[in-house]
mmCIF file of C-alpha atoms in Angstrom:
data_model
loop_
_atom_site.group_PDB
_atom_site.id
_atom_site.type_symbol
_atom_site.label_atom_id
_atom_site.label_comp_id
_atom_site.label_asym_id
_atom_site.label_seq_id
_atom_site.Cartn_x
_atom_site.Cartn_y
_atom_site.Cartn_z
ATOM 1 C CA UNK A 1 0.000 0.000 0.000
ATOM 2 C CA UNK A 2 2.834 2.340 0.997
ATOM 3 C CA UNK A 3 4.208 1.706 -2.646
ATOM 4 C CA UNK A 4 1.445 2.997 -4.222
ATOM 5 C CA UNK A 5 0.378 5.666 -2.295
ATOM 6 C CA UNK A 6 4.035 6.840 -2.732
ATOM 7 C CA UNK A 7 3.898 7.021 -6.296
ATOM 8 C CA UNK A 8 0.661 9.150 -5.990
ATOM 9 C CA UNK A 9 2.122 11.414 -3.617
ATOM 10 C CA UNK A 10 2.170 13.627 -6.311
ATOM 11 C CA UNK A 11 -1.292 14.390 -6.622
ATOM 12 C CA UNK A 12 -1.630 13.359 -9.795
ATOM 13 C CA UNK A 13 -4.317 11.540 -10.822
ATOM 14 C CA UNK A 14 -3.249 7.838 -12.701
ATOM 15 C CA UNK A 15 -4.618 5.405 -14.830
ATOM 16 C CA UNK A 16 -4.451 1.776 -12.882
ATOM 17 C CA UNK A 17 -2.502 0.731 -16.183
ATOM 18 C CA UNK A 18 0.216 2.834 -15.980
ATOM 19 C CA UNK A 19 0.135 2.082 -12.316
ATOM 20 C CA UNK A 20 0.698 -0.981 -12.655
ATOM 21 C CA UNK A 21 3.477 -0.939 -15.093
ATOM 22 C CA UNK A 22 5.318 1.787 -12.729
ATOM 23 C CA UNK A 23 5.230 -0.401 -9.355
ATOM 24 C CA UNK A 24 6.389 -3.437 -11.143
ATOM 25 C CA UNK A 25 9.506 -1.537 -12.777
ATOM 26 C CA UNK A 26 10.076 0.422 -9.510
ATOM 27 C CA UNK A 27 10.605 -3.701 -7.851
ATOM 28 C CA UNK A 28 12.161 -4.548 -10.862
ATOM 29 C CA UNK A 29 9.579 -7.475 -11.650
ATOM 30 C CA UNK A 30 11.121 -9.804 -14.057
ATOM 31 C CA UNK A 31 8.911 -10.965 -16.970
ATOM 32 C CA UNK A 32 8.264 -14.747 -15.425
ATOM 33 C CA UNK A 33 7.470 -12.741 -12.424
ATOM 34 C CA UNK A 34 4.524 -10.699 -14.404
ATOM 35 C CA UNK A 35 3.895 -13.003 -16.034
ATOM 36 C CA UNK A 36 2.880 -15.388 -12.814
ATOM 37 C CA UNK A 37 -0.605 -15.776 -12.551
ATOM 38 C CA UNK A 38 -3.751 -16.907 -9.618
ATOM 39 C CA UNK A 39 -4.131 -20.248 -9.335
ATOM 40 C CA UNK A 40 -7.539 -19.605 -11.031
ATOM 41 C CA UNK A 41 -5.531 -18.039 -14.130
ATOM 42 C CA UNK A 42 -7.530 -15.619 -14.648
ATOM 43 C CA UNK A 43 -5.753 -12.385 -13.741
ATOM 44 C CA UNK A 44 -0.934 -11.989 -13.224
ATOM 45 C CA UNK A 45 -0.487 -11.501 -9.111
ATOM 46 C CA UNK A 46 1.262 -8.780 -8.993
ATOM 47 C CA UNK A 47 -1.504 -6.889 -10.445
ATOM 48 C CA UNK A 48 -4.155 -8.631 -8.548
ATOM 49 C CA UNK A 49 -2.220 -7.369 -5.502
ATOM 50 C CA UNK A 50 -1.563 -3.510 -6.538
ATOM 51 C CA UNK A 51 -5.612 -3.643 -7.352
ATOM 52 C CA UNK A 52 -6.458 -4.890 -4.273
ATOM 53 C CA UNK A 53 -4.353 -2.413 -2.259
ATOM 54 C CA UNK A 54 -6.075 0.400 -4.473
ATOM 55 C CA UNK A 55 -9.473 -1.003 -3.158
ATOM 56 C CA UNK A 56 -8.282 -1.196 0.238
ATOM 57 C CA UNK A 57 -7.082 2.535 0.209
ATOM 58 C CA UNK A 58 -10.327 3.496 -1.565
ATOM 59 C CA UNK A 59 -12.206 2.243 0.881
ATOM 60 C CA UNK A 60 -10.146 4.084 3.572
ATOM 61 C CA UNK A 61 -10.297 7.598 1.545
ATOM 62 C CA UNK A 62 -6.817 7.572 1.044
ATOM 63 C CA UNK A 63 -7.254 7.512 -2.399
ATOM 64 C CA UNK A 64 -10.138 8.873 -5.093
ATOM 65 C CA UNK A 65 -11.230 7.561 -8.284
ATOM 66 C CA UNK A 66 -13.432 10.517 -10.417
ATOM 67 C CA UNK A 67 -13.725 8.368 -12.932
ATOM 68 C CA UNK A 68 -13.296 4.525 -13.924
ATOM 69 C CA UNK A 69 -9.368 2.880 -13.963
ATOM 70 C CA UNK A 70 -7.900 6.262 -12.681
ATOM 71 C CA UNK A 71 -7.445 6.971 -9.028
ATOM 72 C CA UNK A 72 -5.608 9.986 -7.135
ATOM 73 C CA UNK A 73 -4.192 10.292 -3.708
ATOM 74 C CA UNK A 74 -6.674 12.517 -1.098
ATOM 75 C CA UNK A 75 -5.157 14.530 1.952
ATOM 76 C CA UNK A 76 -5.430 10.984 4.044
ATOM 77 C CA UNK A 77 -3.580 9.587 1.701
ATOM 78 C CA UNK A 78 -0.599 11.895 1.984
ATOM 79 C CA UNK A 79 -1.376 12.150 5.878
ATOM 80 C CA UNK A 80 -0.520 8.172 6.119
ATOM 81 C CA UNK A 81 2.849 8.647 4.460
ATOM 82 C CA UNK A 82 3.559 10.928 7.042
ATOM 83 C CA UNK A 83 2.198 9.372 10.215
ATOM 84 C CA UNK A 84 2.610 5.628 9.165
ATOM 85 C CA UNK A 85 5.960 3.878 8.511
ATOM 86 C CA UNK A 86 3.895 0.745 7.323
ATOM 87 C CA UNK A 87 0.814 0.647 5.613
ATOM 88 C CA UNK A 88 -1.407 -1.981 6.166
ATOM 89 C CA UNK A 89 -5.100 -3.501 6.783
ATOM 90 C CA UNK A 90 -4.362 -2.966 10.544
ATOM 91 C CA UNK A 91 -3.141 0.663 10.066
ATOM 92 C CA UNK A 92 -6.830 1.661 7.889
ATOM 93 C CA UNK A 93 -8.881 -0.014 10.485
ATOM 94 C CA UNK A 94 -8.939 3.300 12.416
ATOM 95 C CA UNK A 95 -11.073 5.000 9.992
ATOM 96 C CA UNK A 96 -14.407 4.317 10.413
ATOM 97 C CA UNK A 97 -15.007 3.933 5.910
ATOM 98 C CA UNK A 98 -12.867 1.321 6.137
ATOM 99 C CA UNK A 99 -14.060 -0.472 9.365
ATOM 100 C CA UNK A 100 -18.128 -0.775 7.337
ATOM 101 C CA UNK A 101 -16.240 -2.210 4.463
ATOM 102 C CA UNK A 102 -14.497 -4.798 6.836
ATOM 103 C CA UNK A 103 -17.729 -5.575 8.224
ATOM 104 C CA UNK A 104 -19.917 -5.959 5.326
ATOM 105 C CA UNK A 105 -17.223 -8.405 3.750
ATOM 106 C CA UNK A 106 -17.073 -10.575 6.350
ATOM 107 C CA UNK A 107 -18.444 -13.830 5.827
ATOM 108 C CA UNK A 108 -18.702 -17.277 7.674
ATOM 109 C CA UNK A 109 -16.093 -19.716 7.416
ATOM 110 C CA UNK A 110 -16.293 -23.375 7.258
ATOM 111 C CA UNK A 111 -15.925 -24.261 10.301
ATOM 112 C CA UNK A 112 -12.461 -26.668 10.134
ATOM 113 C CA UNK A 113 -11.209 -23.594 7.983
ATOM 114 C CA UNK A 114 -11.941 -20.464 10.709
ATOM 115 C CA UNK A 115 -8.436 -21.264 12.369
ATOM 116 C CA UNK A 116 -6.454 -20.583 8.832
ATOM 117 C CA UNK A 117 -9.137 -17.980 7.909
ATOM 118 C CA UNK A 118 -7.670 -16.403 11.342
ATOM 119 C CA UNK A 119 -4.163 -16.672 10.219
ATOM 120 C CA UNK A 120 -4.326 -15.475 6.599
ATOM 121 C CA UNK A 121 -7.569 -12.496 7.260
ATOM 122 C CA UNK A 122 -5.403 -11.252 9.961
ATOM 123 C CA UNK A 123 -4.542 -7.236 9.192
ATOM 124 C CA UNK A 124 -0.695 -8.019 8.733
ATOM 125 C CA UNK A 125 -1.744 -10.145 5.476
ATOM 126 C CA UNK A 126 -0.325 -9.512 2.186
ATOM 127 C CA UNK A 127 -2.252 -12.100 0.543
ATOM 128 C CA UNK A 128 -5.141 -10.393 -1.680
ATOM 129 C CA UNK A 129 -8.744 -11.752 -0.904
ATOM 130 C CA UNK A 130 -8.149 -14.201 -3.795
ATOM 131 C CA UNK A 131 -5.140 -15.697 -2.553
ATOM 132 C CA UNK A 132 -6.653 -16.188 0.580
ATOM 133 C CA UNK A 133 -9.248 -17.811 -0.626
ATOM 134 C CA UNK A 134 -6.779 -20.503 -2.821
ATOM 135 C CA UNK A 135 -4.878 -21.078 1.099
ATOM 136 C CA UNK A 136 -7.943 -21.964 2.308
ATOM 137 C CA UNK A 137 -8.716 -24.065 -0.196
ATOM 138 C CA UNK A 138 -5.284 -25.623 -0.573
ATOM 139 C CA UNK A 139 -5.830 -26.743 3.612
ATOM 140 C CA UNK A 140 -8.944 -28.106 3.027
ATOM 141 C CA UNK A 141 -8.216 -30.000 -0.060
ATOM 142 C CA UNK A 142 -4.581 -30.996 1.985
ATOM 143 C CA UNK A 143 -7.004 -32.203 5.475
ATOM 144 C CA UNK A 144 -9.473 -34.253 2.278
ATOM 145 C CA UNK A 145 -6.288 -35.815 1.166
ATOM 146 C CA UNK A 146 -5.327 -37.107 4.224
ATOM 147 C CA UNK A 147 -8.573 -38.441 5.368
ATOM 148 C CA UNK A 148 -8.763 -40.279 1.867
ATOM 149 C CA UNK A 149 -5.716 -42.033 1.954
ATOM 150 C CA UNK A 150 -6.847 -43.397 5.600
ATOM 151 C CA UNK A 151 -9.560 -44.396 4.166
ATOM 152 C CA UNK A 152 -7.818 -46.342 1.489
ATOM 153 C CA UNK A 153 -5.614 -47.867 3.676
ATOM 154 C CA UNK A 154 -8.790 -49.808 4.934
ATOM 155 C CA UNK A 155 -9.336 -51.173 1.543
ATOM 156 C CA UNK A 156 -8.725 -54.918 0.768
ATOM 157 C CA UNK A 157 -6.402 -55.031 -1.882
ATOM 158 C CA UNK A 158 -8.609 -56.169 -4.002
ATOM 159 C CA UNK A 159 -11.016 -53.316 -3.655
ATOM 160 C CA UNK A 160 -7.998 -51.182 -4.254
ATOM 161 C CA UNK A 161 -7.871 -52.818 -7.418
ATOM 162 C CA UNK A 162 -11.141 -51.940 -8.286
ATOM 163 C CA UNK A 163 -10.677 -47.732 -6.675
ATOM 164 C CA UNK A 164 -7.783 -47.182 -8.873
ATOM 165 C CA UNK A 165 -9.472 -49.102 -12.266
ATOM 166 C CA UNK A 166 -12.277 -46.497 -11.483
ATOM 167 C CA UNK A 167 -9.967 -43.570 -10.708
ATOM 168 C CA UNK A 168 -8.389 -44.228 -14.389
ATOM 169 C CA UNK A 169 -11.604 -44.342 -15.901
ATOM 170 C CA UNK A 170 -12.777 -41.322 -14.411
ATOM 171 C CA UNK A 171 -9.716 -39.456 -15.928
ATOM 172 C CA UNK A 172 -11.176 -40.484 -19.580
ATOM 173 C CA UNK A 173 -9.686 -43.918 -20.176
ATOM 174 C CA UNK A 174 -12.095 -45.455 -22.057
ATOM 175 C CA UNK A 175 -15.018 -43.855 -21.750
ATOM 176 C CA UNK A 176 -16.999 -45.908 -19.064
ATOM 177 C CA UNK A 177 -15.947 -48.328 -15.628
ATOM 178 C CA UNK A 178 -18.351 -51.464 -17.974
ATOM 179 C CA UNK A 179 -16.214 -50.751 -20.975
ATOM 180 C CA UNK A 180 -13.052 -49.085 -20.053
ATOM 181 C CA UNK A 181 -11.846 -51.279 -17.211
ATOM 182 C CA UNK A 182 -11.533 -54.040 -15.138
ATOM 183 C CA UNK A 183 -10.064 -55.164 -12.141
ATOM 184 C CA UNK A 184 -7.895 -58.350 -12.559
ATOM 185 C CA UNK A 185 -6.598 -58.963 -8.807
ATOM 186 C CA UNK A 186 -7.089 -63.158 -9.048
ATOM 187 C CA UNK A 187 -4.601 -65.765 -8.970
ATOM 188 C CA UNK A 188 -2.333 -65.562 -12.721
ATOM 189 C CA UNK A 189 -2.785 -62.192 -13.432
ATOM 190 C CA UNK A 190 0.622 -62.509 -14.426
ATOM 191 C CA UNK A 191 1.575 -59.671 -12.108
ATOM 192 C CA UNK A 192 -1.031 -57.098 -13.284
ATOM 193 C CA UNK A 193 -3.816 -55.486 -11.109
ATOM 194 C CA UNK A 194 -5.856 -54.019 -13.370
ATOM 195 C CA UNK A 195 -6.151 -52.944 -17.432
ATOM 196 C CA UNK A 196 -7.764 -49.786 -18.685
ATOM 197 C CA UNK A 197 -8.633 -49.805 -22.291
ATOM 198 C CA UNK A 198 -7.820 -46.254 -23.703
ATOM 199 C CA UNK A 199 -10.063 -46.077 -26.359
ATOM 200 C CA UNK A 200 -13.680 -47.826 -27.374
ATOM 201 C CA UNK A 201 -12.522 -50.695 -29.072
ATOM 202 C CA UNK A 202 -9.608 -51.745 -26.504
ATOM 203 C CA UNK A 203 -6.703 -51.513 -29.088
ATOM 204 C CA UNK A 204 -4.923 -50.029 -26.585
ATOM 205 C CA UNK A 205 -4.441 -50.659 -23.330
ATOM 206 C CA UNK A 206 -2.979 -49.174 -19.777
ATOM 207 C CA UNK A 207 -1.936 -51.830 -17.338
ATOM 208 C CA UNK A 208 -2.156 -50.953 -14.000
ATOM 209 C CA UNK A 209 -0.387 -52.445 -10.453
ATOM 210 C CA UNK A 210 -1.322 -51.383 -7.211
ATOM 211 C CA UNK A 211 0.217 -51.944 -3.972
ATOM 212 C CA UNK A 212 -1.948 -50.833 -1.085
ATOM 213 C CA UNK A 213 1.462 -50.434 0.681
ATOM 214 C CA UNK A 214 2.108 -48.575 3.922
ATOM 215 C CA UNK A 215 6.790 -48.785 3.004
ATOM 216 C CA UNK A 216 8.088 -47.559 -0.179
ATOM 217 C CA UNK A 217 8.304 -49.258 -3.301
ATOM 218 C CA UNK A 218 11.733 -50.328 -4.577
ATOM 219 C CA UNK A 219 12.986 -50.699 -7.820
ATOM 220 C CA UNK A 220 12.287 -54.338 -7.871
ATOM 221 C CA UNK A 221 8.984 -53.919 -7.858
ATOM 222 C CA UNK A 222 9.221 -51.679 -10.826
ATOM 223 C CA UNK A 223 11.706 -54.277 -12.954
ATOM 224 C CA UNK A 224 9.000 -57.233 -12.191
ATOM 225 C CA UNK A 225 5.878 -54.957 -13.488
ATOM 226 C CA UNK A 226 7.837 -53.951 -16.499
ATOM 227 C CA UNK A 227 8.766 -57.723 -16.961
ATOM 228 C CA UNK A 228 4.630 -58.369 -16.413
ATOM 229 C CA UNK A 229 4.252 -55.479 -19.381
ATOM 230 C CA UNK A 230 6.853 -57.498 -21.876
ATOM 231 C CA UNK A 231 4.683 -60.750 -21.182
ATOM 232 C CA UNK A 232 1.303 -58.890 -21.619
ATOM 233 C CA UNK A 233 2.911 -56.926 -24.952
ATOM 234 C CA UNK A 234 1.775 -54.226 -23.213
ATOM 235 C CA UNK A 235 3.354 -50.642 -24.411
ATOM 236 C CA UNK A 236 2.600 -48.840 -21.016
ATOM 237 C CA UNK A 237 1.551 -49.169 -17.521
ATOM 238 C CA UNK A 238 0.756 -47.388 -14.377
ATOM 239 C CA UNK A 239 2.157 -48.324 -11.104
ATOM 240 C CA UNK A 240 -0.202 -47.080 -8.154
ATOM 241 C CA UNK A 241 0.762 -46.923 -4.554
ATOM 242 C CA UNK A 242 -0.370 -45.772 -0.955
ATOM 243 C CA UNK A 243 2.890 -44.853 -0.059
ATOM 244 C CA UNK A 244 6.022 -44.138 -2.226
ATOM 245 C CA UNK A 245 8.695 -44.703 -4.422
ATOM 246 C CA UNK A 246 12.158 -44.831 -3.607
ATOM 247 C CA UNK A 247 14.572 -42.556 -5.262
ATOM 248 C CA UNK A 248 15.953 -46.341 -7.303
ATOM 249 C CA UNK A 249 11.915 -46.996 -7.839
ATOM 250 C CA UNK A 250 12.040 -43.595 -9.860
ATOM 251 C CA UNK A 251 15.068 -43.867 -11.397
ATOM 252 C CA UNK A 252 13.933 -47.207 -12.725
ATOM 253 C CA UNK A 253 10.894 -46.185 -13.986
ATOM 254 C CA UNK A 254 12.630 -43.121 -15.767
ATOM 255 C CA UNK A 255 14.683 -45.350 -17.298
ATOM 256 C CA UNK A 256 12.364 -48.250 -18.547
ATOM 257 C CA UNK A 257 10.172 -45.013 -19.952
ATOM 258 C CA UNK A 258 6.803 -46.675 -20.392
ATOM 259 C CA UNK A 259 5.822 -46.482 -16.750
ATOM 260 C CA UNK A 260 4.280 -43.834 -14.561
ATOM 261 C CA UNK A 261 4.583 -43.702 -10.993
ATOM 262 C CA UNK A 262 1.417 -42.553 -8.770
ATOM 263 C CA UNK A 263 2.572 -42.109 -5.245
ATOM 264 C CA UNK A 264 0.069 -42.108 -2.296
ATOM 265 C CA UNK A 265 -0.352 -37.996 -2.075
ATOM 266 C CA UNK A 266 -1.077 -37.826 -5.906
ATOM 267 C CA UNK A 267 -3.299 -40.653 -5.689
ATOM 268 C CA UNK A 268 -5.697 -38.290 -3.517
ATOM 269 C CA UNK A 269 -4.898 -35.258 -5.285
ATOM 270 C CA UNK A 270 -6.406 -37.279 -8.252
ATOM 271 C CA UNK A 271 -9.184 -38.512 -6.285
ATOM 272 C CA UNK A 272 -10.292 -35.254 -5.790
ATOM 273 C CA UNK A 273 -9.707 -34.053 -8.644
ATOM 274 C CA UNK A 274 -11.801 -36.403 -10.188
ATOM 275 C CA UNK A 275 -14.274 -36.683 -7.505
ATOM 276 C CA UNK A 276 -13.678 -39.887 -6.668
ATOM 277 C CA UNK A 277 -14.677 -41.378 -3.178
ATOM 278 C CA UNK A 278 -15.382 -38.020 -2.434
ATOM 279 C CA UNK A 279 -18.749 -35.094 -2.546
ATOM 280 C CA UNK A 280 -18.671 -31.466 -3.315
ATOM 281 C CA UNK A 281 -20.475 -30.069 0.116
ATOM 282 C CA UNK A 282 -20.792 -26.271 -0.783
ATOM 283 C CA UNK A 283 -20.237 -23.963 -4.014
ATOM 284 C CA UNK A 284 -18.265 -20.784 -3.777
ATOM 285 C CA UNK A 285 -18.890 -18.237 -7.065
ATOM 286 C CA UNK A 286 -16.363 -15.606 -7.038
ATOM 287 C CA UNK A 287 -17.768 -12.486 -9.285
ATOM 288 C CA UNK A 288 -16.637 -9.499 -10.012
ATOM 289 C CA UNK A 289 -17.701 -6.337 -11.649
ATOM 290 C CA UNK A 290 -18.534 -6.576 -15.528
ATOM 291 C CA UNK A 291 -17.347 -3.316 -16.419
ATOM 292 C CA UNK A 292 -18.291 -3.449 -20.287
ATOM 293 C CA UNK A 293 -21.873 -3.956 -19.314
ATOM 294 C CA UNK A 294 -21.929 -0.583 -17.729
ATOM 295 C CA UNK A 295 -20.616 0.635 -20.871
ATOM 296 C CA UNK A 296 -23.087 -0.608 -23.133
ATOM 297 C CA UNK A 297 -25.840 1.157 -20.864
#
């Protein structure tokens, strides 16, 4: 915030372009640093950040905007950069504008979320209200992980069988679990757990093994699947786990080249993903202002 209003000091009024291009040269952002974007894609951070802190101050009356994408600094504005070394959410909270806009954004957490909504809401934040909102989701998704792959540890192995052929069939192998896949898991499956079909008429197919493991698995696991893929003809195959893969697991795999590795935490990350083995409980829409239609009015 003290960036900004710093470059406004002037009392000239700005366009939020050119305000954006000055604070990024004044921290000398590199072009992969502009160039990072929200994990939603939709908008680079550093300029979701320098808007937010304009909104912030705007809401404070430390800064105007007479008309739309330009703003000015007012006399609070320039009283802040005198009074305040740093400018923050805490510092604006003793004027009474932005205290009503604190109050009418404030909404109700889940409630295993309020104790991380505590940490990254608090006034010393520099996270914008959208990156807030990806932390919160990133703990939530990272507690749903961890419940899943306790819950797949209760599996039989052959019902892990059967979770993963589904998992790979909800990822578009094959179109449907009747047609796509099936679980092997019986006595002479010549060391394969499962086989995916990855297109309608089963010309090709993805071999699967999965080790409902709680150690990691070693590279001899990975030379007797590809051996299993060379009896089967098979071109490629996907090696599943609860755990993980020691470093020689990978570096075996690397080197045979027709096998990927899917440790225990990308196994959930998938499963949600996909939304398998779990529900969606609640729907957040994030909106914004459609500035053209006010244009068109």
């Amino acid at each position: 915030m003290r960036p900004l209003l710093n470059l406004l000091a002037d009392g000239t009024a700005r366009r939020m372009r050119d305000v954006y291009a000055a604070l990024a040269a004044e921290f000398q952002l590199t072009e992969s640093e502009m160039a990072e974007l929200l994990p939603s894609g939709r908008q680079p951070t550093y300029m979701n950040r320098i808007g937010w802190a304009k909104t912030y101050l705007l809401k404070a009356g430390a800064l105007e905007s007479q008309q739309r994408g330009w703003v000015q600094v007012t006399e609070r504005g320039r009283e802040l950069l005198r009074t305040q070394p740093e400018i923050n959410a805490r510092t604006l909270t003793a004027f009474a504008e932005f205290q009503a806009f604190q109050a009418s954004a404030t909404v109700q957490a889940p409630t295993e979320a309020a104790p991380l909504l505590d940490a990254v809401a608090s006034p010393e934040t520099r996270l914008s209200p959208e990156e807030q909102l990806d932390v919160l989701h990133a703990a939530l998704n990272s507690s749903l992980a961890s419940d899943l792959l306790e819950q797949v540890m209760q599996l039989s192995p052959q019902q892990f069988e059967v979770l993963v052929v589904r998992l790979l069939v909800a990822m578009g192998y094959g179109g449907s679990t009747r047609d796509a896949g099936e679980a092997l898991g019986k006595t002479g499956d010549n060391g394969i757990d499962g086989v995916v079909n990855q297109d309608p008429l089963g010309l090709d197919r993805v071999y699967l093994q999965a080790k409902r493991w709680q150690d990691n698995v070693g590279s001899g696991e990975i030379r007797n699947f590809a051996g299993s893929l060379t009896f089967h003809k098979a071109s490629k195959g996907v090696f599943i786990t609860t755990s993980g893969f020691s470093p020689g697991a990978r570096t075996t795999a690397q080197q045979i080249g027709n096998i990927i590795l899917i440790d225990g935490p990308q196994l959930a990350q998938l499963m949600i993903e996909y939304g398998v083995g779990v529900l969606t409980r609640t729907t957040y829409h994030v909106k914004r202002v459609d500035s053209e239609f006010f244009e068109e009015l």
